[in-house]
Tab-separated table of C-alpha atoms (C1' of nucleotides) in Angstrom:
chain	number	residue	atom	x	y	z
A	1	UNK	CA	206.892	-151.040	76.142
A	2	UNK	CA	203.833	-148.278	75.911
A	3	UNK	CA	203.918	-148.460	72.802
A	4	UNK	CA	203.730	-152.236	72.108
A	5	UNK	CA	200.832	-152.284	74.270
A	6	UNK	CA	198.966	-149.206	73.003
A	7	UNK	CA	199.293	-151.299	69.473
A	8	UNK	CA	198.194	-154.480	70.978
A	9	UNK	CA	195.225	-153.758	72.827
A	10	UNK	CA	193.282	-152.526	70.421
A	11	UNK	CA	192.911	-155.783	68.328
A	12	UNK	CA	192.775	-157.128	72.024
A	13	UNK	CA	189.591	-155.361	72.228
A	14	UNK	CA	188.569	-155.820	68.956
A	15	UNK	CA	188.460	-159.648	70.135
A	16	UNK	CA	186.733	-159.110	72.749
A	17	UNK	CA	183.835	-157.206	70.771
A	18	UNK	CA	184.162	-160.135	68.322
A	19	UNK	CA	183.639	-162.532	71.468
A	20	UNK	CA	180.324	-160.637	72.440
A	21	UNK	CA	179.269	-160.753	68.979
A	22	UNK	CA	179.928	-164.575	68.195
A	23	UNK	CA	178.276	-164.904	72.072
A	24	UNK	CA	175.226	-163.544	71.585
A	25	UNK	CA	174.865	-164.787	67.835
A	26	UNK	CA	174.540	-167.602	69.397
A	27	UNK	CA	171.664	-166.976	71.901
A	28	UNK	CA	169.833	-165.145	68.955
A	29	UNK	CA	170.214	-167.573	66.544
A	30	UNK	CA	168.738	-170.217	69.511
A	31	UNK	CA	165.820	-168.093	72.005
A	32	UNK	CA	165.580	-165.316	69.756
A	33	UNK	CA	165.885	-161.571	70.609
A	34	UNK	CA	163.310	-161.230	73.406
A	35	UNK	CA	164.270	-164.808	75.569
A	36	UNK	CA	167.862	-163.335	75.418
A	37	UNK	CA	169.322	-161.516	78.068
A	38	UNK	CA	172.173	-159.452	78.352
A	39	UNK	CA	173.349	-161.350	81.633
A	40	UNK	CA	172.992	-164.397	79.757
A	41	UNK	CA	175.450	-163.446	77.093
A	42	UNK	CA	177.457	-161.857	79.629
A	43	UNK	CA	177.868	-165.076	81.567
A	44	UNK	CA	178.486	-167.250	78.530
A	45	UNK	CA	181.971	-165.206	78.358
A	46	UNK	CA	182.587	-164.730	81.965
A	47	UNK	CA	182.204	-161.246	81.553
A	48	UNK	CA	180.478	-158.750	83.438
A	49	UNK	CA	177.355	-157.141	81.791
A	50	UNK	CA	178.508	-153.597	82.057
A	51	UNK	CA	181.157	-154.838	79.601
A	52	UNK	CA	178.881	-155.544	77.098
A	53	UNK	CA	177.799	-152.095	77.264
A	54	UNK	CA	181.351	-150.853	77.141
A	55	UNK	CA	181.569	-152.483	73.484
A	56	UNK	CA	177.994	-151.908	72.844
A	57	UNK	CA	175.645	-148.546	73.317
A	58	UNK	CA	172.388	-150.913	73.958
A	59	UNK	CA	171.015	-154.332	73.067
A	60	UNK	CA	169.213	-153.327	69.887
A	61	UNK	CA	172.842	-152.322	68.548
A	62	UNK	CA	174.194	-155.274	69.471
A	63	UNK	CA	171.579	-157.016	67.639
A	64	UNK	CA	171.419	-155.169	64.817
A	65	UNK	CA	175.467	-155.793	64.763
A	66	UNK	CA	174.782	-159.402	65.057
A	67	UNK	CA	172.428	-159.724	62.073
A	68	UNK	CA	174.253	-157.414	60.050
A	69	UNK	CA	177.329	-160.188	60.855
A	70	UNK	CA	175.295	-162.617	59.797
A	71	UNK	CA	173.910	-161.139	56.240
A	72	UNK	CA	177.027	-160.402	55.437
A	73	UNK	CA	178.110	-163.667	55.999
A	74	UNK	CA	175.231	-165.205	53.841
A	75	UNK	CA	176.244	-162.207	51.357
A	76	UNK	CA	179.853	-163.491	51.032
A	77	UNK	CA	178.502	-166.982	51.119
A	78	UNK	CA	176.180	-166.158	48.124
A	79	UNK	CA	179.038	-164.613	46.061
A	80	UNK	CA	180.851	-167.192	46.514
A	81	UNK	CA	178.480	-170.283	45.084
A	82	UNK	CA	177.623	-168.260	42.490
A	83	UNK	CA	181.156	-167.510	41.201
A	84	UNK	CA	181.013	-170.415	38.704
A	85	UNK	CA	177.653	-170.194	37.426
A	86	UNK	CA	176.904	-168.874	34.257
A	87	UNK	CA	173.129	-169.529	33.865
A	88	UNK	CA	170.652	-166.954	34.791
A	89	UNK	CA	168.123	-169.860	36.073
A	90	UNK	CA	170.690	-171.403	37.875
A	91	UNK	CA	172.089	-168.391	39.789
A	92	UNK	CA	168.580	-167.419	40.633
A	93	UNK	CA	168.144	-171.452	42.408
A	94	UNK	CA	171.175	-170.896	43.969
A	95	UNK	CA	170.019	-168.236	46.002
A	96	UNK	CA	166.750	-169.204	46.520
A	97	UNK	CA	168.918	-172.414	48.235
A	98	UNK	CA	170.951	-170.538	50.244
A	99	UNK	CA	168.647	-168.002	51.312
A	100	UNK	CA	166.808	-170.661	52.363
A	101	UNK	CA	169.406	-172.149	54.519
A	102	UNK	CA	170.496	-169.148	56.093
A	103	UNK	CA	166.792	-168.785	56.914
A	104	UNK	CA	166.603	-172.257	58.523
A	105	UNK	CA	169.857	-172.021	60.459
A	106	UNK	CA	169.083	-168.454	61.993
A	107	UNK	CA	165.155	-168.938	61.998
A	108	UNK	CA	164.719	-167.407	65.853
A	109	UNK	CA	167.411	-164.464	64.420
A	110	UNK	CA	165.414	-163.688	62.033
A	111	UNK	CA	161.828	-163.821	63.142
A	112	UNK	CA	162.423	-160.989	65.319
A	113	UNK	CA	162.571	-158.864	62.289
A	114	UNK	CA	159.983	-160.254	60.547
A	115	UNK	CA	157.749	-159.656	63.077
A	116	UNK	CA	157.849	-156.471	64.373
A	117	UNK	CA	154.857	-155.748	65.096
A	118	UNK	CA	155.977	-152.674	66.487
A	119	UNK	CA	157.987	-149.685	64.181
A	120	UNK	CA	160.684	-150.668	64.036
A	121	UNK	CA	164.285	-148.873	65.799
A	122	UNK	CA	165.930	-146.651	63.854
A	123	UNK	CA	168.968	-148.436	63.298
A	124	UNK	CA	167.444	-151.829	62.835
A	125	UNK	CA	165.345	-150.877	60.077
A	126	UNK	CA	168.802	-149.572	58.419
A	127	UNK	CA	170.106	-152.961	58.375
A	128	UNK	CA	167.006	-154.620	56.984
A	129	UNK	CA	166.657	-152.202	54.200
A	130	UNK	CA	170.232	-152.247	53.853
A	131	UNK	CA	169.887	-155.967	53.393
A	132	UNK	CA	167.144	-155.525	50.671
A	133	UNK	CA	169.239	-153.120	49.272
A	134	UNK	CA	171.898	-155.616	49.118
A	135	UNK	CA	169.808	-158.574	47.405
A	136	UNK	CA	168.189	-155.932	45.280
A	137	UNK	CA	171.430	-155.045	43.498
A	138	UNK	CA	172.154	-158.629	43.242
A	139	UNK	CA	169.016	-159.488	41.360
A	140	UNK	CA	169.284	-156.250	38.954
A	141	UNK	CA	173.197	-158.292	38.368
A	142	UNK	CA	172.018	-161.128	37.520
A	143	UNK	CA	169.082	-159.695	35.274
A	144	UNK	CA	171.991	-157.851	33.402
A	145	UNK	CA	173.963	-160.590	32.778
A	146	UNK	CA	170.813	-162.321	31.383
A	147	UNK	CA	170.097	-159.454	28.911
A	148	UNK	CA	173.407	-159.440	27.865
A	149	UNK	CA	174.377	-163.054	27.491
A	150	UNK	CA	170.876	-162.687	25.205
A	151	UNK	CA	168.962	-165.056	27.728
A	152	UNK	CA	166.622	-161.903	28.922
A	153	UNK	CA	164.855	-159.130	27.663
A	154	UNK	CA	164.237	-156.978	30.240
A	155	UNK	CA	163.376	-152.549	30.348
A	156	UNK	CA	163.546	-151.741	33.629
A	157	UNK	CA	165.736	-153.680	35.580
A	158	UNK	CA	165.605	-151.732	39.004
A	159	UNK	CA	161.414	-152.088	38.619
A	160	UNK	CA	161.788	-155.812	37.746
A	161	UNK	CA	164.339	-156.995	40.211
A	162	UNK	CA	161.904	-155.357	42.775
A	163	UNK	CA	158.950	-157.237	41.557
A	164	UNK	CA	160.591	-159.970	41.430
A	165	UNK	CA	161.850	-160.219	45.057
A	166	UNK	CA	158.616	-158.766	46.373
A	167	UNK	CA	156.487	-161.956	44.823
A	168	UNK	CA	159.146	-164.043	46.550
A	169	UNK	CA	159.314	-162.564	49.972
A	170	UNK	CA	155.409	-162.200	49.794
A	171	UNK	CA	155.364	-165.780	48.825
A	172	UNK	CA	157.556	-166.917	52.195
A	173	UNK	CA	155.251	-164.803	54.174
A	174	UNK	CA	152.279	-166.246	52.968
A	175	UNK	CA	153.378	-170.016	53.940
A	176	UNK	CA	155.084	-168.873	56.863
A	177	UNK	CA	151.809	-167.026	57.971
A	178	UNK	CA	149.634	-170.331	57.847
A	179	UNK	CA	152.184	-172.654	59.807
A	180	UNK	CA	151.704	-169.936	62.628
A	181	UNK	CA	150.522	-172.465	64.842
A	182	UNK	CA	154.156	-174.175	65.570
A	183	UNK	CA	156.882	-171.275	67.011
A	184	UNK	CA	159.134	-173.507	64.255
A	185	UNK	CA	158.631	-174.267	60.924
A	186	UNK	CA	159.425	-178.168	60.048
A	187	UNK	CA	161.789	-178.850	57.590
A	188	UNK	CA	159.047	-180.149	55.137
A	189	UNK	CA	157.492	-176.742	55.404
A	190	UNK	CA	160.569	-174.664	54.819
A	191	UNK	CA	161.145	-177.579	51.652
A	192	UNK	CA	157.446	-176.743	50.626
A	193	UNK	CA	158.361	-172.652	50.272
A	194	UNK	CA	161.672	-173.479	48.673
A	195	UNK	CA	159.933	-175.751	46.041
A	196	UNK	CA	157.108	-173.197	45.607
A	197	UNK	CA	159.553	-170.000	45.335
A	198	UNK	CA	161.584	-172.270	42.564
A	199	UNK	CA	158.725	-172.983	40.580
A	200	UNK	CA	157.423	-169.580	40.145
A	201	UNK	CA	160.882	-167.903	39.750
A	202	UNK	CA	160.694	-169.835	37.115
A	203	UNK	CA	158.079	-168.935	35.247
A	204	UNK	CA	159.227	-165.392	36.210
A	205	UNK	CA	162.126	-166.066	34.496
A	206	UNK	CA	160.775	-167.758	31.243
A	207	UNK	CA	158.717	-164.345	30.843
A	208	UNK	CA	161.291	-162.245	30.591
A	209	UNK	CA	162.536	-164.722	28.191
A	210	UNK	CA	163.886	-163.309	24.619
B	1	UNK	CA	93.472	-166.643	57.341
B	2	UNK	CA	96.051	-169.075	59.550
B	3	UNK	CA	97.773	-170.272	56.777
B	4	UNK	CA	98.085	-166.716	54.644
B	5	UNK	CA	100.251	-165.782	57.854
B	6	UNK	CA	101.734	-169.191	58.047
B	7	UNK	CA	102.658	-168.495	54.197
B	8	UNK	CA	103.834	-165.082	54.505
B	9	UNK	CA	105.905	-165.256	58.078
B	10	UNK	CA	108.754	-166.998	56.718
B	11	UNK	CA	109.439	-164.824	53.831
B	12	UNK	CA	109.131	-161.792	56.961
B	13	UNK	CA	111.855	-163.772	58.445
B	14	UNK	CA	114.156	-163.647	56.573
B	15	UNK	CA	113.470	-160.387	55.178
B	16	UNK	CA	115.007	-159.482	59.183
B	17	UNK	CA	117.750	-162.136	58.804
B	18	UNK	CA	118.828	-160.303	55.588
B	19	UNK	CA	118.773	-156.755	57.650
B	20	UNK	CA	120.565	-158.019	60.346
B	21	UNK	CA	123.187	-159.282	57.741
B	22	UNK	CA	122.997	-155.796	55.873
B	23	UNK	CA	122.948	-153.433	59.176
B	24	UNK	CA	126.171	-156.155	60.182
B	25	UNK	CA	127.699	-155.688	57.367
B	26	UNK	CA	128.257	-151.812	57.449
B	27	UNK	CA	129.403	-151.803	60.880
B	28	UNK	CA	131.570	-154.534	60.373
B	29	UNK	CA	133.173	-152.794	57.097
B	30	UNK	CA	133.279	-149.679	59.174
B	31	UNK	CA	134.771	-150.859	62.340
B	32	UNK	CA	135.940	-154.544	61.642
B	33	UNK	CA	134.848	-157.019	63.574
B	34	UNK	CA	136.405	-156.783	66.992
B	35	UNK	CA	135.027	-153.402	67.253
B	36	UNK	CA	131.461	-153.973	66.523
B	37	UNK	CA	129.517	-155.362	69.503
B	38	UNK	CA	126.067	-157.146	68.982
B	39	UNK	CA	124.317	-154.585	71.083
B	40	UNK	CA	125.238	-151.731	68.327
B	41	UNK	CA	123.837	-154.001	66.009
B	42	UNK	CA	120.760	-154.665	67.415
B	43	UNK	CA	120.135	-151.005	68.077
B	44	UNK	CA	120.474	-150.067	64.423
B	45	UNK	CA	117.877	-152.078	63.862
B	46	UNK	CA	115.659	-151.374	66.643
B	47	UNK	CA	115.613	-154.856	66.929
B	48	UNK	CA	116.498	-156.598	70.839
B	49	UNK	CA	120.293	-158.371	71.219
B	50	UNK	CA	118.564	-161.875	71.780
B	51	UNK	CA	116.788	-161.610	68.821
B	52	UNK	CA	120.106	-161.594	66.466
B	53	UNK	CA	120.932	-165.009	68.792
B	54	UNK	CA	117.112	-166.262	67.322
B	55	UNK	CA	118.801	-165.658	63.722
B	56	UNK	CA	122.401	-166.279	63.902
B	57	UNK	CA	123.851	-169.025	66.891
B	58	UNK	CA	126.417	-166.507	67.926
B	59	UNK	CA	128.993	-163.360	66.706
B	60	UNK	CA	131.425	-165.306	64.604
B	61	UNK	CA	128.925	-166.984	62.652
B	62	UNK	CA	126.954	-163.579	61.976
B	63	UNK	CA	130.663	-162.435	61.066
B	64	UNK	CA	131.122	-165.396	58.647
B	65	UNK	CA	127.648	-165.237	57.017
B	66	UNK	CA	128.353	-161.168	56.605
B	67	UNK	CA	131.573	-162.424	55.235
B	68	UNK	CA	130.262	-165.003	52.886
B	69	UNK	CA	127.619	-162.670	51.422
B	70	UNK	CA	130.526	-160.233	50.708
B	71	UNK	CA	132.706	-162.402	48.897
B	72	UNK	CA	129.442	-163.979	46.634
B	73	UNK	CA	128.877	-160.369	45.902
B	74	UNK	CA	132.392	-160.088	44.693
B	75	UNK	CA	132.432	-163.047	42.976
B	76	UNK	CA	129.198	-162.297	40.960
B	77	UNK	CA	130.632	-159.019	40.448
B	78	UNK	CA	133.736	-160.294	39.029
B	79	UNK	CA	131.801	-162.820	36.884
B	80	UNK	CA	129.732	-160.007	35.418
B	81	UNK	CA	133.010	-158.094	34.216
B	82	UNK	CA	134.398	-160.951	33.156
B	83	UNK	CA	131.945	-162.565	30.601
B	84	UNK	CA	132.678	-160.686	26.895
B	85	UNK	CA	136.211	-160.503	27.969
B	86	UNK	CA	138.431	-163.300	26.258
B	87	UNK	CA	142.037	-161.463	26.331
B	88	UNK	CA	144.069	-163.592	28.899
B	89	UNK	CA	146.214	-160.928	30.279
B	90	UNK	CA	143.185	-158.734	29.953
B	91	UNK	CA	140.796	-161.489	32.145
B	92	UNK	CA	143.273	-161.410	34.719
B	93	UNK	CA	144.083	-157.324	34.569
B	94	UNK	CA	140.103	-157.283	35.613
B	95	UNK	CA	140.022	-159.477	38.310
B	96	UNK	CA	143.091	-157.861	40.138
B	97	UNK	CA	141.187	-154.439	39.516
B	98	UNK	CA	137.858	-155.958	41.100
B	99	UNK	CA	139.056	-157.281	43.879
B	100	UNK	CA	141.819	-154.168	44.809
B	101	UNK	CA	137.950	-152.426	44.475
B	102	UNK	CA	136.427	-154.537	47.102
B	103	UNK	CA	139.464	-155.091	48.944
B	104	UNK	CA	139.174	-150.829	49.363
B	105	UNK	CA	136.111	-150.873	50.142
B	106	UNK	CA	135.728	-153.592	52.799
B	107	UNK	CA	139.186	-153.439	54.369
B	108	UNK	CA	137.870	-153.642	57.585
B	109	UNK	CA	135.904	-156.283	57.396
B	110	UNK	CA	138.451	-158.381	55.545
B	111	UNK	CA	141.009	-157.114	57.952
B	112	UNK	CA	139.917	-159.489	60.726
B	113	UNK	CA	140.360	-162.381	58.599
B	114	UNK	CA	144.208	-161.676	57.396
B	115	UNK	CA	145.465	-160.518	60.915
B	116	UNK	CA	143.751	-163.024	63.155
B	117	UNK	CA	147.039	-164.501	64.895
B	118	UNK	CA	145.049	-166.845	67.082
B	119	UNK	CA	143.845	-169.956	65.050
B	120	UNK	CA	140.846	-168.918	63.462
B	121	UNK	CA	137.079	-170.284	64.386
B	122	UNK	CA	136.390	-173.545	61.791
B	123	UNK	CA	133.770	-172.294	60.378
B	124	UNK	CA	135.665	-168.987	59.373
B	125	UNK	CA	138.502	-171.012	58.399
B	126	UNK	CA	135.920	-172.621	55.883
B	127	UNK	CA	135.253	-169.391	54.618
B	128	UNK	CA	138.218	-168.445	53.944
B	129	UNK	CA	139.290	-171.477	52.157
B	130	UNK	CA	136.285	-171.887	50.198
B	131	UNK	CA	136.882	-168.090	48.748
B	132	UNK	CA	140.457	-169.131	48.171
B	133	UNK	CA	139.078	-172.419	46.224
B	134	UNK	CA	136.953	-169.944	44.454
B	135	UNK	CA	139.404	-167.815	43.330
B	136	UNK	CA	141.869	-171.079	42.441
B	137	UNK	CA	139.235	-172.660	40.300
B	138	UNK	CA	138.678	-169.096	38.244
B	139	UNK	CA	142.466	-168.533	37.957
B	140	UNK	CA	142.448	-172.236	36.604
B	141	UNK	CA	139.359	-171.564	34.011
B	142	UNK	CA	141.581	-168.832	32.815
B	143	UNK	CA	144.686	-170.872	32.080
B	144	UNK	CA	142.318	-173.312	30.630
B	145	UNK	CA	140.936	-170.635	28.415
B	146	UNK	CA	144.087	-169.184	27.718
B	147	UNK	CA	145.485	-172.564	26.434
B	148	UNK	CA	142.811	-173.276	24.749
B	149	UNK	CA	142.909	-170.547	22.478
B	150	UNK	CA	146.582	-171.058	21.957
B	151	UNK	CA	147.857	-167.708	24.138
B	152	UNK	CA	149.525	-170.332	26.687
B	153	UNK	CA	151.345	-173.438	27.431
B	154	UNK	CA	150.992	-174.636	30.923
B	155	UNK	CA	151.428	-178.474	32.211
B	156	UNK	CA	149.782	-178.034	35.602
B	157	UNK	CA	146.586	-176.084	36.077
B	158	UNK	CA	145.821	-176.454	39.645
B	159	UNK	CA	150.129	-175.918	40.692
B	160	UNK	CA	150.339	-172.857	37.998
B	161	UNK	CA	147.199	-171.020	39.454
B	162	UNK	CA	148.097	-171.578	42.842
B	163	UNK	CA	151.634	-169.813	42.113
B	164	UNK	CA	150.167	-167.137	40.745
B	165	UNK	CA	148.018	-166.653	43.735
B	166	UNK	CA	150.584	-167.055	46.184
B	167	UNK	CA	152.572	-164.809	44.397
B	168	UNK	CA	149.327	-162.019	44.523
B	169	UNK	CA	148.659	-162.357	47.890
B	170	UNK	CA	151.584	-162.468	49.322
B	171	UNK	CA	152.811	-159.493	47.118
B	172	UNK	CA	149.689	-157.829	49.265
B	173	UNK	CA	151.001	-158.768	52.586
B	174	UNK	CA	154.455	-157.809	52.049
B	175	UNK	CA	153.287	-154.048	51.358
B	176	UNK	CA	151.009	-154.084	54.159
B	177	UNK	CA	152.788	-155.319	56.195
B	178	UNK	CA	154.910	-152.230	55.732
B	179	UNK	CA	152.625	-149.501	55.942
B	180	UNK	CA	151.375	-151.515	59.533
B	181	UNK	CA	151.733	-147.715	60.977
B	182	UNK	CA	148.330	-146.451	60.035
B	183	UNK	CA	145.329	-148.049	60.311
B	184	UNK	CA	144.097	-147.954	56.869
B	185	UNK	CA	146.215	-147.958	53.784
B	186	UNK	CA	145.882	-144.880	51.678
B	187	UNK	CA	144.357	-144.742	48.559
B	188	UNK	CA	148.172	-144.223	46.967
B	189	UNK	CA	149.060	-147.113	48.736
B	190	UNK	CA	146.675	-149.422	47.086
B	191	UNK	CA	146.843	-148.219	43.950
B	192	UNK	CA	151.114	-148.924	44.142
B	193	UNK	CA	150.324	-152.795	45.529
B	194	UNK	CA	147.477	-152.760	42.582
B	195	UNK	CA	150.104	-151.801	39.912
B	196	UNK	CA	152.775	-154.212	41.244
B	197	UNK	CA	150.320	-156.686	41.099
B	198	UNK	CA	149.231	-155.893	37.258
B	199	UNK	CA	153.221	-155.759	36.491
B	200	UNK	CA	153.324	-159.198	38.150
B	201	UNK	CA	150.801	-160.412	36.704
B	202	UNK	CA	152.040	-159.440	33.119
B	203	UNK	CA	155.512	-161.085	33.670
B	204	UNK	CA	154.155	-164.061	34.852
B	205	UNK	CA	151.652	-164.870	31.517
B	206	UNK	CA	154.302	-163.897	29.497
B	207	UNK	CA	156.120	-166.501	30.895
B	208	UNK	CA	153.376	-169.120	30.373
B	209	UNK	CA	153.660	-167.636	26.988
B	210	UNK	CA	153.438	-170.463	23.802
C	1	DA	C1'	193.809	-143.211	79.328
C	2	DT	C1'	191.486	-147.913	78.601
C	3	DA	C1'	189.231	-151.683	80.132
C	4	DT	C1'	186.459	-153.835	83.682
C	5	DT	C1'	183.467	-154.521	87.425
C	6	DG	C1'	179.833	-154.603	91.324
C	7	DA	C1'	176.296	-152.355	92.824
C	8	DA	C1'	172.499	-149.025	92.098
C	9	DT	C1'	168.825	-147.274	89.090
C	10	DA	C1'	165.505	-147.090	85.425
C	11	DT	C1'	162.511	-149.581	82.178
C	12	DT	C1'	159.938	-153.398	80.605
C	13	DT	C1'	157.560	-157.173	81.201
C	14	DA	C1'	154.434	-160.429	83.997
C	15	DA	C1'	151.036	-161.545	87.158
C	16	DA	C1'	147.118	-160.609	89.924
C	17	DA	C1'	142.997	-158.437	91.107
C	18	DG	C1'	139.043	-155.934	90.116
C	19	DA	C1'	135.887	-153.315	87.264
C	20	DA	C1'	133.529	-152.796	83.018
C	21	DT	C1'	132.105	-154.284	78.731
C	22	DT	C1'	130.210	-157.527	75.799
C	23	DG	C1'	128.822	-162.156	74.269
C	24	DG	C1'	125.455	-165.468	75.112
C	25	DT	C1'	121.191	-167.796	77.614
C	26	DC	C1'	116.434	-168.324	79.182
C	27	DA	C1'	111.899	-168.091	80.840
C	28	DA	C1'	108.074	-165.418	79.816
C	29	DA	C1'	105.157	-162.750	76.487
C	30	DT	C1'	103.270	-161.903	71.909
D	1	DA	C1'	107.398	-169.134	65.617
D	2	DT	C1'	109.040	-164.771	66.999
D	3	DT	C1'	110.492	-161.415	70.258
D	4	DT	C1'	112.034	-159.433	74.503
D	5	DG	C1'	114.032	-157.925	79.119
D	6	DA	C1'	116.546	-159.597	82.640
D	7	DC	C1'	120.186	-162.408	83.888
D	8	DC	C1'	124.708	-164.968	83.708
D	9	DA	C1'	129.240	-166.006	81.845
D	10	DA	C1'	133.138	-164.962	79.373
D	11	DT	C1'	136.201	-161.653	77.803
D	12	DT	C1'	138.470	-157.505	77.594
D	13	DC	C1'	140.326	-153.321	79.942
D	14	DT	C1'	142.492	-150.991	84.029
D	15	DT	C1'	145.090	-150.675	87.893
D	16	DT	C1'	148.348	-152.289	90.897
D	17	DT	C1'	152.290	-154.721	92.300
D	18	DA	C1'	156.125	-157.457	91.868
D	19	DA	C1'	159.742	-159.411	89.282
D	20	DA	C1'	162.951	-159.468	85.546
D	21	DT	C1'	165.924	-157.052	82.693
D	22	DA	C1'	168.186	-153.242	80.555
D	23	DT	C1'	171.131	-149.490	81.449
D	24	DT	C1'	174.141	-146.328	84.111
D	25	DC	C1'	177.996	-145.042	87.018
D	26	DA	C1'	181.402	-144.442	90.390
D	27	DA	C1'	185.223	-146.996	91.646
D	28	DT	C1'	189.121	-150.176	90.492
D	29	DA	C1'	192.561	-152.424	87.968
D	30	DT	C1'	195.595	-152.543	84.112
DNA sequence: ATATTGAATATTTAAAAGAATTGGTCAAAT
DNA sequence: ATTTGACCAATTCTTTTAAATATTCAATAT
């Protein structure tokens, strides 16, 4: 009888942390980090906000676990769209599309890291660079299977991939920057990025053309 | 005798206008605008506080005509260096080296006008624009060139040159953005942003490539 | 031992009040 | 028309206080 329960709890538990997690993606994902409170969460569950801290050391952790959650996610999401496509230009839309709605489904999630104004926690700044890290590698993928399907001629893949998601990013910041006026970006706006981002990816793309 | 003075005041004038702008200008470049009060300005000078109001209506304007001068010099600068070049890739390699140089040199001054979080004053908003036209209709004479003389193939000017831009600046604010710890980027650090740009930039006409 | 809580404490943020600095005006003088 | 000193108004900077929120912990239940 011990023993049944000693090997049910802990995916009990492991519920439970799951709970907290989908809880307060939630709340993120809506307010943002700072109009979030840990009662607030807490509450949404019926739990008690010492719990919280039982499954979680702090609030930044459980953030960070939360967008880390989400990325990977998008990640698997990404992977999975991109399965059947063979076409460098076309893999490269894809995940400017998706990106993009990830972006516009978790804007509030999101902003918090972008705007930092602050340096950044320790552990936070793990998962963001982690997350570059991530896309990073996926670009430098794609790039390869260019070169070697013949599509792209390309010498330094890790330098390129880089540049390449740099002009991008800079590109969302740039657009995101003037709209500062509105806490949220309209729809057209996030369209206008998307449609800029597309265009010059693809001249990006048509110069590393063989 | 009346109308010697009458004939020679006005040039007097403006000789002060043009030393307020000049004694403006290094303490703005120094210590940006925020940090800069009138009264410092005036005592450079010798000159009272009211008398900068008889000159210039109020701060931001001073700061906008200080800014304007600034960004003519740069522009006449850059049109200087530009002339016997014909090289595409080469035109553009210049005018990302130019402006990096002024960029250096008056980071300060320019620093007001990316950060400003607030919406900015009209008539600095003008400013700003009207360099970014500036730089959009030089961008496009290059493209123009560039197609003329058969280096490139490009359907829309005014779209194309505005990528690239985008892409530039924003390239910019991504790697400031994360070097926001110290209050002035090193020399190391412009010089890496410089020679993404240039690698950017390189990519990008190749891609508009005939 | 693990999970959970209510209540207590420690930090952060927000608001208010007051002082100091700085931007801007004006009547008078040159 | 140009220039100034003295004055006022607006803004920023400090200090204080109060409120909100994060975090801890001893005690309890499972």
């Amino acid at each position: 009888m011990n023993k049944l329960i000693l090997l049910i709890m802990p995916k009990s538990a492991d519920e439970k942390r799951v709970k907290i997690l989908e809880s307060a993606k939630r709340r993120f994902a809506h307010y943002g980090m700072s109009k979030t409170t840990m009662a607030e969460i807490a509450k949404d569950l019926s739990f008690s906000k010492a719990l919280l801290y039982y499954y979680f050391p702090d609030k930044n952790s459980l953030y960070c676990a939360v967008l880390d959650y989400v990325i990977t996610e998008q990640e698997e999401d990404i992977l999975e769209v991109l399965r059947p496509i063979t076409n460098t230009e076309r893999a490269i839309m894809v995940i400017l599309e998706k990106r993009m709605e990830y972006i516009k489904k978790y804007y509030n999630l999101f902003e918090y890291t972008f705007n930092t104004g602050k340096d950044v926690p320790e552990d936070l700044g793990k998962v963001i660079i982690c997350s570059f890290e991530k896309q990073h590698e996926q670009i430098i993928s794609i790039l390869k299977n260019g070169a070697k399907s013949g599509e792209l001629v390309i010498d330094n893949y890790e330098e390129t991939a880089r540049l390449f998601l740099f002009s991008l990013m800079g590109m969302r910041l740039i657009v995101i920057k003037d709209i500062k006026h509105s806490f949220f970006p309209t729809k057209e706006e996030f369209d206008a990025i998307l449609e800029m981002q597309k265009k010059m990816a693809k001249i990006f793309i048509k110069g590393l053309g063989a």
